[in-house]
Amino acid sequence: MNKFIISFLITILSIVSIFAKQISFDPSSGIVEIDVLIDGRISGKFGIDTGADRLYIDKQFALNNNIEILQAFNQRNIQGSDGSAKALAASIKSFEISNDIVLTNLSATVVDLSNISKGGTPPDGLIGFQVLKDFYVSIDYPNNLLGLSKDAPDFLRGRRYTEIPFSQYKNFIIVDVVLNDKLTVPMLLDYCASYTTISPSVAKQLEIPILDNRRAKIPSVNIGGVESQNVWAFVSDLKELKKSTPRAKFEGIIGSSFLHSYNITVDYFNKKIYIRK
């Protein structure tokens, strides 16, 4: 589950031959992981992460594949909700997401992802806002397909979707969520969160029982009129995450336990989310 906050170096992107492209992803870890090719020789699985601000490479993965690691000067430690880690740097000559999408001359942050997220085995890296902001990013969860497009998707010519505006703080996508038809709270929408998360105060207001493993079942989660019932969530105060972003107001994270039923597109250009069944 991603909960990554980072100060970032400027990334230089050269985007070669961008088309609307559907890419299969692996959902087994609970997040959206795709195969990538680094510098034409290194294969890895990277998470699509709307909660991260840039491109990250796991430190152990970099060491295993002889990626040169440099000191990241004037960069603070990376803070996630489960811990923090020292930030290092690497220069990537080419980063291939598919045959049609190749990014060149990237500055990436190298970090021990396992120190930031304690929820299982981390991916080899994360693709965050500095890359994603140049695309319409569609995740078709039921069919395990990722869509990246520089142009507006074809479905926007029709009417069979729900349009939801979002506010943005740095890389964070913040949406209003109605819980149990009575409580409206701002929450982060995170493609790389394997679970939905709510704060203890929200759980208390909803009067829902919290199990020993800090999980709770929310009877109703509604975003812009799109509703799912009996959504499992972790209960966490997200204290460190909030501390590192004091101007971002949120009371939880919308993750895969809600998102998995839908085809969801993030439109960074117009600050909207489109949800389809």
CSV table of C-alpha atoms in Angstrom, one decimal:
chain,number,residue,atom,x,y,z
A,1,MET,CA,0.0,0.0,0.0
A,2,ASN,CA,1.5,3.2,-1.0
A,3,LYS,CA,1.8,6.1,1.2
A,4,PHE,CA,4.8,8.0,-0.1
A,5,ILE,CA,5.6,11.7,0.3
A,6,ILE,CA,8.7,13.1,-1.3
A,7,SER,CA,10.6,16.2,-2.1
A,8,PHE,CA,11.8,15.7,-5.6
A,9,LEU,CA,14.6,16.6,-8.1
A,10,ILE,CA,13.5,18.0,-11.4
A,11,THR,CA,12.9,15.3,-13.9
A,12,ILE,CA,13.7,15.8,-17.6
A,13,LEU,CA,11.3,13.8,-19.8
A,14,SER,CA,11.5,13.1,-23.4
A,15,ILE,CA,8.4,11.2,-24.5
A,16,VAL,CA,8.8,9.2,-27.6
A,17,SER,CA,5.8,8.2,-29.7
A,18,ILE,CA,2.8,8.4,-27.4
A,19,PHE,CA,-0.4,6.7,-28.3
A,20,ALA,CA,-3.5,5.5,-26.5
A,21,LYS,CA,-2.2,2.2,-25.2
A,22,GLN,CA,-3.6,-0.6,-23.0
A,23,ILE,CA,-1.1,-2.5,-20.9
A,24,SER,CA,-1.8,-5.5,-18.8
A,25,PHE,CA,-1.1,-5.2,-15.1
A,26,ASP,CA,-0.5,-7.7,-12.4
A,27,PRO,CA,-3.1,-7.3,-9.5
A,28,SER,CA,-1.7,-10.1,-7.3
A,29,SER,CA,-0.1,-7.7,-4.8
A,30,GLY,CA,-3.2,-5.6,-4.5
A,31,ILE,CA,-1.7,-2.7,-6.5
A,32,VAL,CA,-1.3,-1.9,-10.2
A,33,GLU,CA,2.1,-3.3,-11.2
A,34,ILE,CA,3.3,-3.3,-14.8
A,35,ASP,CA,6.4,-4.6,-16.5
A,36,VAL,CA,9.0,-2.0,-17.5
A,37,LEU,CA,12.4,-2.0,-19.1
A,38,ILE,CA,15.2,0.3,-17.8
A,39,ASP,CA,18.1,1.3,-20.0
A,40,GLY,CA,17.2,-1.4,-22.5
A,41,ARG,CA,18.5,-4.2,-20.3
A,42,ILE,CA,16.8,-4.3,-16.8
A,43,SER,CA,13.3,-5.7,-16.4
A,44,GLY,CA,11.3,-4.7,-13.4
A,45,LYS,CA,7.8,-4.5,-12.0
A,46,PHE,CA,6.8,-0.9,-11.1
A,47,GLY,CA,3.6,0.3,-9.4
A,48,ILE,CA,1.4,3.0,-10.9
A,49,ASP,CA,1.2,5.4,-8.0
A,50,THR,CA,-1.0,8.5,-7.8
A,51,GLY,CA,0.2,8.9,-4.2
A,52,ALA,CA,3.9,9.4,-5.2
A,53,ASP,CA,5.3,12.6,-6.7
A,54,ARG,CA,7.9,11.1,-9.0
A,55,LEU,CA,9.8,8.0,-10.3
A,56,TYR,CA,11.2,5.8,-7.5
A,57,ILE,CA,13.5,2.8,-7.7
A,58,ASP,CA,13.8,0.4,-4.8
A,59,LYS,CA,17.4,0.5,-3.5
A,60,GLN,CA,17.8,-3.3,-3.4
A,61,PHE,CA,16.5,-3.6,-6.9
A,62,ALA,CA,19.0,-0.9,-8.0
A,63,LEU,CA,21.9,-2.8,-6.3
A,64,ASN,CA,20.9,-6.1,-7.8
A,65,ASN,CA,20.9,-4.7,-11.3
A,66,ASN,CA,24.0,-2.5,-11.1
A,67,ILE,CA,22.1,0.8,-11.4
A,68,GLU,CA,24.6,3.5,-10.3
A,69,ILE,CA,23.4,5.1,-7.1
A,70,LEU,CA,24.3,8.7,-6.3
A,71,GLN,CA,23.9,11.0,-3.3
A,72,ALA,CA,20.7,13.1,-3.5
A,73,PHE,CA,22.0,16.5,-2.4
A,74,ASN,CA,19.6,18.9,-0.6
A,75,GLN,CA,16.8,16.2,-0.5
A,76,ARG,CA,15.0,15.3,2.7
A,77,ASN,CA,14.3,11.7,3.8
A,78,ILE,CA,11.3,10.1,2.1
A,79,GLN,CA,8.4,10.0,4.5
A,80,GLY,CA,5.6,7.4,4.2
A,81,SER,CA,2.8,6.7,6.7
A,82,ASP,CA,4.7,3.5,7.8
A,83,GLY,CA,8.2,5.0,8.1
A,84,SER,CA,10.9,7.0,6.4
A,85,ALA,CA,14.0,6.2,4.4
A,86,LYS,CA,17.1,8.0,3.1
A,87,ALA,CA,16.8,9.4,-0.5
A,88,LEU,CA,19.5,8.6,-3.0
A,89,ALA,CA,19.5,9.3,-6.8
A,90,ALA,CA,20.0,7.6,-10.1
A,91,SER,CA,20.0,8.7,-13.8
A,92,ILE,CA,18.0,6.6,-16.2
A,93,LYS,CA,18.7,6.9,-19.9
A,94,SER,CA,15.6,5.1,-21.0
A,95,PHE,CA,12.4,3.9,-19.2
A,96,GLU,CA,10.1,1.8,-21.4
A,97,ILE,CA,6.6,1.3,-20.2
A,98,SER,CA,5.5,-0.3,-23.5
A,99,ASN,CA,6.7,-0.5,-27.1
A,100,ASP,CA,4.9,2.8,-27.7
A,101,ILE,CA,5.9,4.6,-24.5
A,102,VAL,CA,9.5,5.3,-23.8
A,103,LEU,CA,10.8,8.0,-21.5
A,104,THR,CA,14.4,9.2,-21.7
A,105,ASN,CA,16.8,11.1,-19.5
A,106,LEU,CA,15.0,10.6,-16.2
A,107,SER,CA,16.2,11.6,-12.7
A,108,ALA,CA,14.9,9.0,-10.3
A,109,THR,CA,14.9,8.7,-6.5
A,110,VAL,CA,16.4,5.6,-5.1
A,111,VAL,CA,14.9,4.6,-1.7
A,112,ASP,CA,14.4,1.5,0.4
A,113,LEU,CA,10.7,1.0,-0.3
A,114,SER,CA,10.4,-1.7,2.4
A,115,ASN,CA,11.2,1.0,5.1
A,116,ILE,CA,8.3,3.2,4.0
A,117,SER,CA,5.6,0.6,3.4
A,118,LYS,CA,5.3,-2.4,5.7
A,119,GLY,CA,2.4,-4.0,3.8
A,120,GLY,CA,4.1,-6.9,2.0
A,121,THR,CA,6.8,-7.1,-0.6
A,122,PRO,CA,7.3,-3.8,-2.3
A,123,PRO,CA,7.5,-3.4,-6.1
A,124,ASP,CA,10.8,-2.7,-7.9
A,125,GLY,CA,9.8,0.9,-8.1
A,126,LEU,CA,6.9,3.4,-8.4
A,127,ILE,CA,5.8,5.6,-11.3
A,128,GLY,CA,4.4,8.8,-9.8
A,129,PHE,CA,3.1,12.3,-10.6
A,130,GLN,CA,6.1,13.6,-12.6
A,131,VAL,CA,5.4,10.9,-15.2
A,132,LEU,CA,1.7,10.4,-14.9
A,133,LYS,CA,0.7,14.1,-15.1
A,134,ASP,CA,1.4,14.1,-18.9
A,135,PHE,CA,-1.3,11.4,-19.5
A,136,TYR,CA,-4.9,10.5,-19.1
A,137,VAL,CA,-4.3,7.5,-16.7
A,138,SER,CA,-7.0,4.8,-16.9
A,139,ILE,CA,-7.1,1.7,-14.7
A,140,ASP,CA,-9.6,-0.9,-15.8
A,141,TYR,CA,-9.5,-2.9,-12.6
A,142,PRO,CA,-12.0,-5.7,-13.6
A,143,ASN,CA,-10.0,-6.5,-16.8
A,144,ASN,CA,-6.5,-5.7,-15.3
A,145,LEU,CA,-5.6,-3.1,-18.0
A,146,LEU,CA,-3.8,0.2,-17.7
A,147,GLY,CA,-4.4,2.9,-20.4
A,148,LEU,CA,-2.1,5.8,-21.0
A,149,SER,CA,-3.0,8.5,-23.5
A,150,LYS,CA,-1.9,12.0,-24.4
A,151,ASP,CA,-5.3,12.6,-26.0
A,152,ALA,CA,-8.7,12.6,-24.4
A,153,PRO,CA,-10.1,9.0,-24.3
A,154,ASP,CA,-12.8,8.0,-26.7
A,155,PHE,CA,-15.3,7.3,-24.0
A,156,LEU,CA,-15.6,11.0,-23.1
A,157,ARG,CA,-17.5,11.5,-26.4
A,158,GLY,CA,-20.4,9.5,-24.8
A,159,ARG,CA,-22.3,9.8,-21.6
A,160,ARG,CA,-21.7,6.5,-19.8
A,161,TYR,CA,-19.4,7.7,-17.1
A,162,THR,CA,-19.5,9.7,-13.9
A,163,GLU,CA,-17.4,12.8,-13.8
A,164,ILE,CA,-16.0,13.9,-10.4
A,165,PRO,CA,-13.8,17.0,-9.8
A,166,PHE,CA,-10.9,16.7,-7.5
A,167,SER,CA,-8.6,19.1,-5.7
A,168,GLN,CA,-4.9,18.7,-5.8
A,169,TYR,CA,-2.2,19.3,-3.3
A,170,LYS,CA,1.2,18.8,-5.0
A,171,ASN,CA,0.9,15.3,-6.3
A,172,PHE,CA,-2.1,14.3,-4.1
A,173,ILE,CA,-5.6,13.7,-5.6
A,174,ILE,CA,-8.2,14.7,-3.0
A,175,VAL,CA,-11.9,13.8,-3.4
A,176,ASP,CA,-15.0,14.2,-1.2
A,177,VAL,CA,-16.3,10.8,-0.1
A,178,VAL,CA,-19.7,10.1,1.5
A,179,LEU,CA,-19.6,7.3,4.1
A,180,ASN,CA,-22.7,5.5,5.2
A,181,ASP,CA,-24.9,8.2,3.5
A,182,LYS,CA,-24.2,10.6,6.4
A,183,LEU,CA,-20.5,11.6,6.7
A,184,THR,CA,-18.6,13.5,4.0
A,185,VAL,CA,-14.8,13.6,4.3
A,186,PRO,CA,-11.9,14.5,2.0
A,187,MET,CA,-9.8,11.4,1.1
A,188,LEU,CA,-6.8,10.7,-1.1
A,189,LEU,CA,-7.4,8.6,-4.2
A,190,ASP,CA,-4.4,6.3,-4.6
A,191,TYR,CA,-4.0,3.7,-7.4
A,192,CYS,CA,-1.1,2.2,-5.4
A,193,ALA,CA,-3.0,1.6,-2.1
A,194,SER,CA,-4.0,-2.0,-1.7
A,195,TYR,CA,-6.6,-1.0,0.9
A,196,THR,CA,-8.9,1.9,1.7
A,197,THR,CA,-7.9,3.6,4.9
A,198,ILE,CA,-9.9,5.8,7.3
A,199,SER,CA,-8.9,7.7,10.4
A,200,PRO,CA,-9.9,6.5,13.9
A,201,SER,CA,-12.1,9.6,14.3
A,202,VAL,CA,-14.0,8.7,11.1
A,203,ALA,CA,-14.5,5.2,12.3
A,204,LYS,CA,-15.8,6.5,15.6
A,205,GLN,CA,-18.3,8.8,13.9
A,206,LEU,CA,-19.4,5.9,11.7
A,207,GLU,CA,-19.9,3.8,14.8
A,208,ILE,CA,-18.4,0.8,13.1
A,209,PRO,CA,-16.5,-2.0,15.0
A,210,ILE,CA,-12.7,-2.2,14.5
A,211,LEU,CA,-11.2,-5.7,14.5
A,212,ASP,CA,-8.0,-6.7,16.1
A,213,ASN,CA,-6.0,-6.3,12.9
A,214,ARG,CA,-7.2,-2.6,12.7
A,215,ARG,CA,-9.6,-3.5,9.9
A,216,ALA,CA,-13.2,-2.3,9.7
A,217,LYS,CA,-16.0,-2.8,7.2
A,218,ILE,CA,-17.6,0.4,5.9
A,219,PRO,CA,-21.3,-0.3,4.9
A,220,SER,CA,-21.3,2.3,2.2
A,221,VAL,CA,-18.6,4.3,0.3
A,222,ASN,CA,-19.9,6.9,-2.2
A,223,ILE,CA,-17.8,9.1,-4.6
A,224,GLY,CA,-19.8,11.4,-6.8
A,225,GLY,CA,-22.8,9.1,-6.8
A,226,VAL,CA,-20.8,5.9,-7.4
A,227,GLU,CA,-21.4,3.7,-4.5
A,228,SER,CA,-19.9,0.4,-3.2
A,229,GLN,CA,-21.1,-1.4,-0.1
A,230,ASN,CA,-19.3,-3.3,2.6
A,231,VAL,CA,-15.8,-1.9,1.8
A,232,TRP,CA,-13.0,-3.2,3.9
A,233,ALA,CA,-10.7,-0.5,5.3
A,234,PHE,CA,-7.7,-0.2,7.6
A,235,VAL,CA,-8.1,2.2,10.5
A,236,SER,CA,-5.0,4.4,10.8
A,237,ASP,CA,-4.4,8.0,12.0
A,238,LEU,CA,-1.9,8.5,9.1
A,239,LYS,CA,-0.1,10.8,11.5
A,240,GLU,CA,3.3,10.9,9.8
A,241,LEU,CA,1.7,11.4,6.4
A,242,LYS,CA,-0.4,14.3,7.6
A,243,LYS,CA,2.6,15.8,9.4
A,244,SER,CA,4.6,15.9,6.3
A,245,THR,CA,1.8,17.6,4.3
A,246,PRO,CA,0.2,20.0,6.8
A,247,ARG,CA,-1.8,21.9,4.2
A,248,ALA,CA,-3.4,18.8,2.7
A,249,LYS,CA,-6.6,18.0,4.5
A,250,PHE,CA,-7.7,14.4,4.3
A,251,GLU,CA,-9.2,11.7,6.6
A,252,GLY,CA,-8.2,8.6,4.7
A,253,ILE,CA,-7.2,7.0,1.5
A,254,ILE,CA,-9.4,5.5,-1.2
A,255,GLY,CA,-7.6,2.3,-2.4
A,256,SER,CA,-8.1,-1.0,-4.2
A,257,SER,CA,-10.9,-2.3,-1.9
A,258,PHE,CA,-13.1,0.4,-3.4
A,259,LEU,CA,-11.4,0.9,-6.8
A,260,HIS,CA,-11.3,-2.8,-7.8
A,261,SER,CA,-14.9,-2.7,-9.1
A,262,TYR,CA,-14.4,0.1,-11.6
A,263,ASN,CA,-12.7,1.5,-14.6
A,264,ILE,CA,-11.2,4.8,-13.3
A,265,THR,CA,-9.5,7.5,-15.3
A,266,VAL,CA,-7.5,10.4,-13.8
A,267,ASP,CA,-7.6,13.5,-15.9
A,268,TYR,CA,-4.7,15.6,-14.6
A,269,PHE,CA,-5.2,18.2,-17.3
A,270,ASN,CA,-8.8,19.2,-16.1
A,271,LYS,CA,-8.5,17.9,-12.5
A,272,LYS,CA,-11.3,15.4,-12.9
A,273,ILE,CA,-11.9,11.7,-12.3
A,274,TYR,CA,-14.1,9.6,-14.6
A,275,ILE,CA,-15.6,6.4,-13.2
A,276,ARG,CA,-17.1,3.7,-15.4
A,277,LYS,CA,-18.6,0.3,-14.6
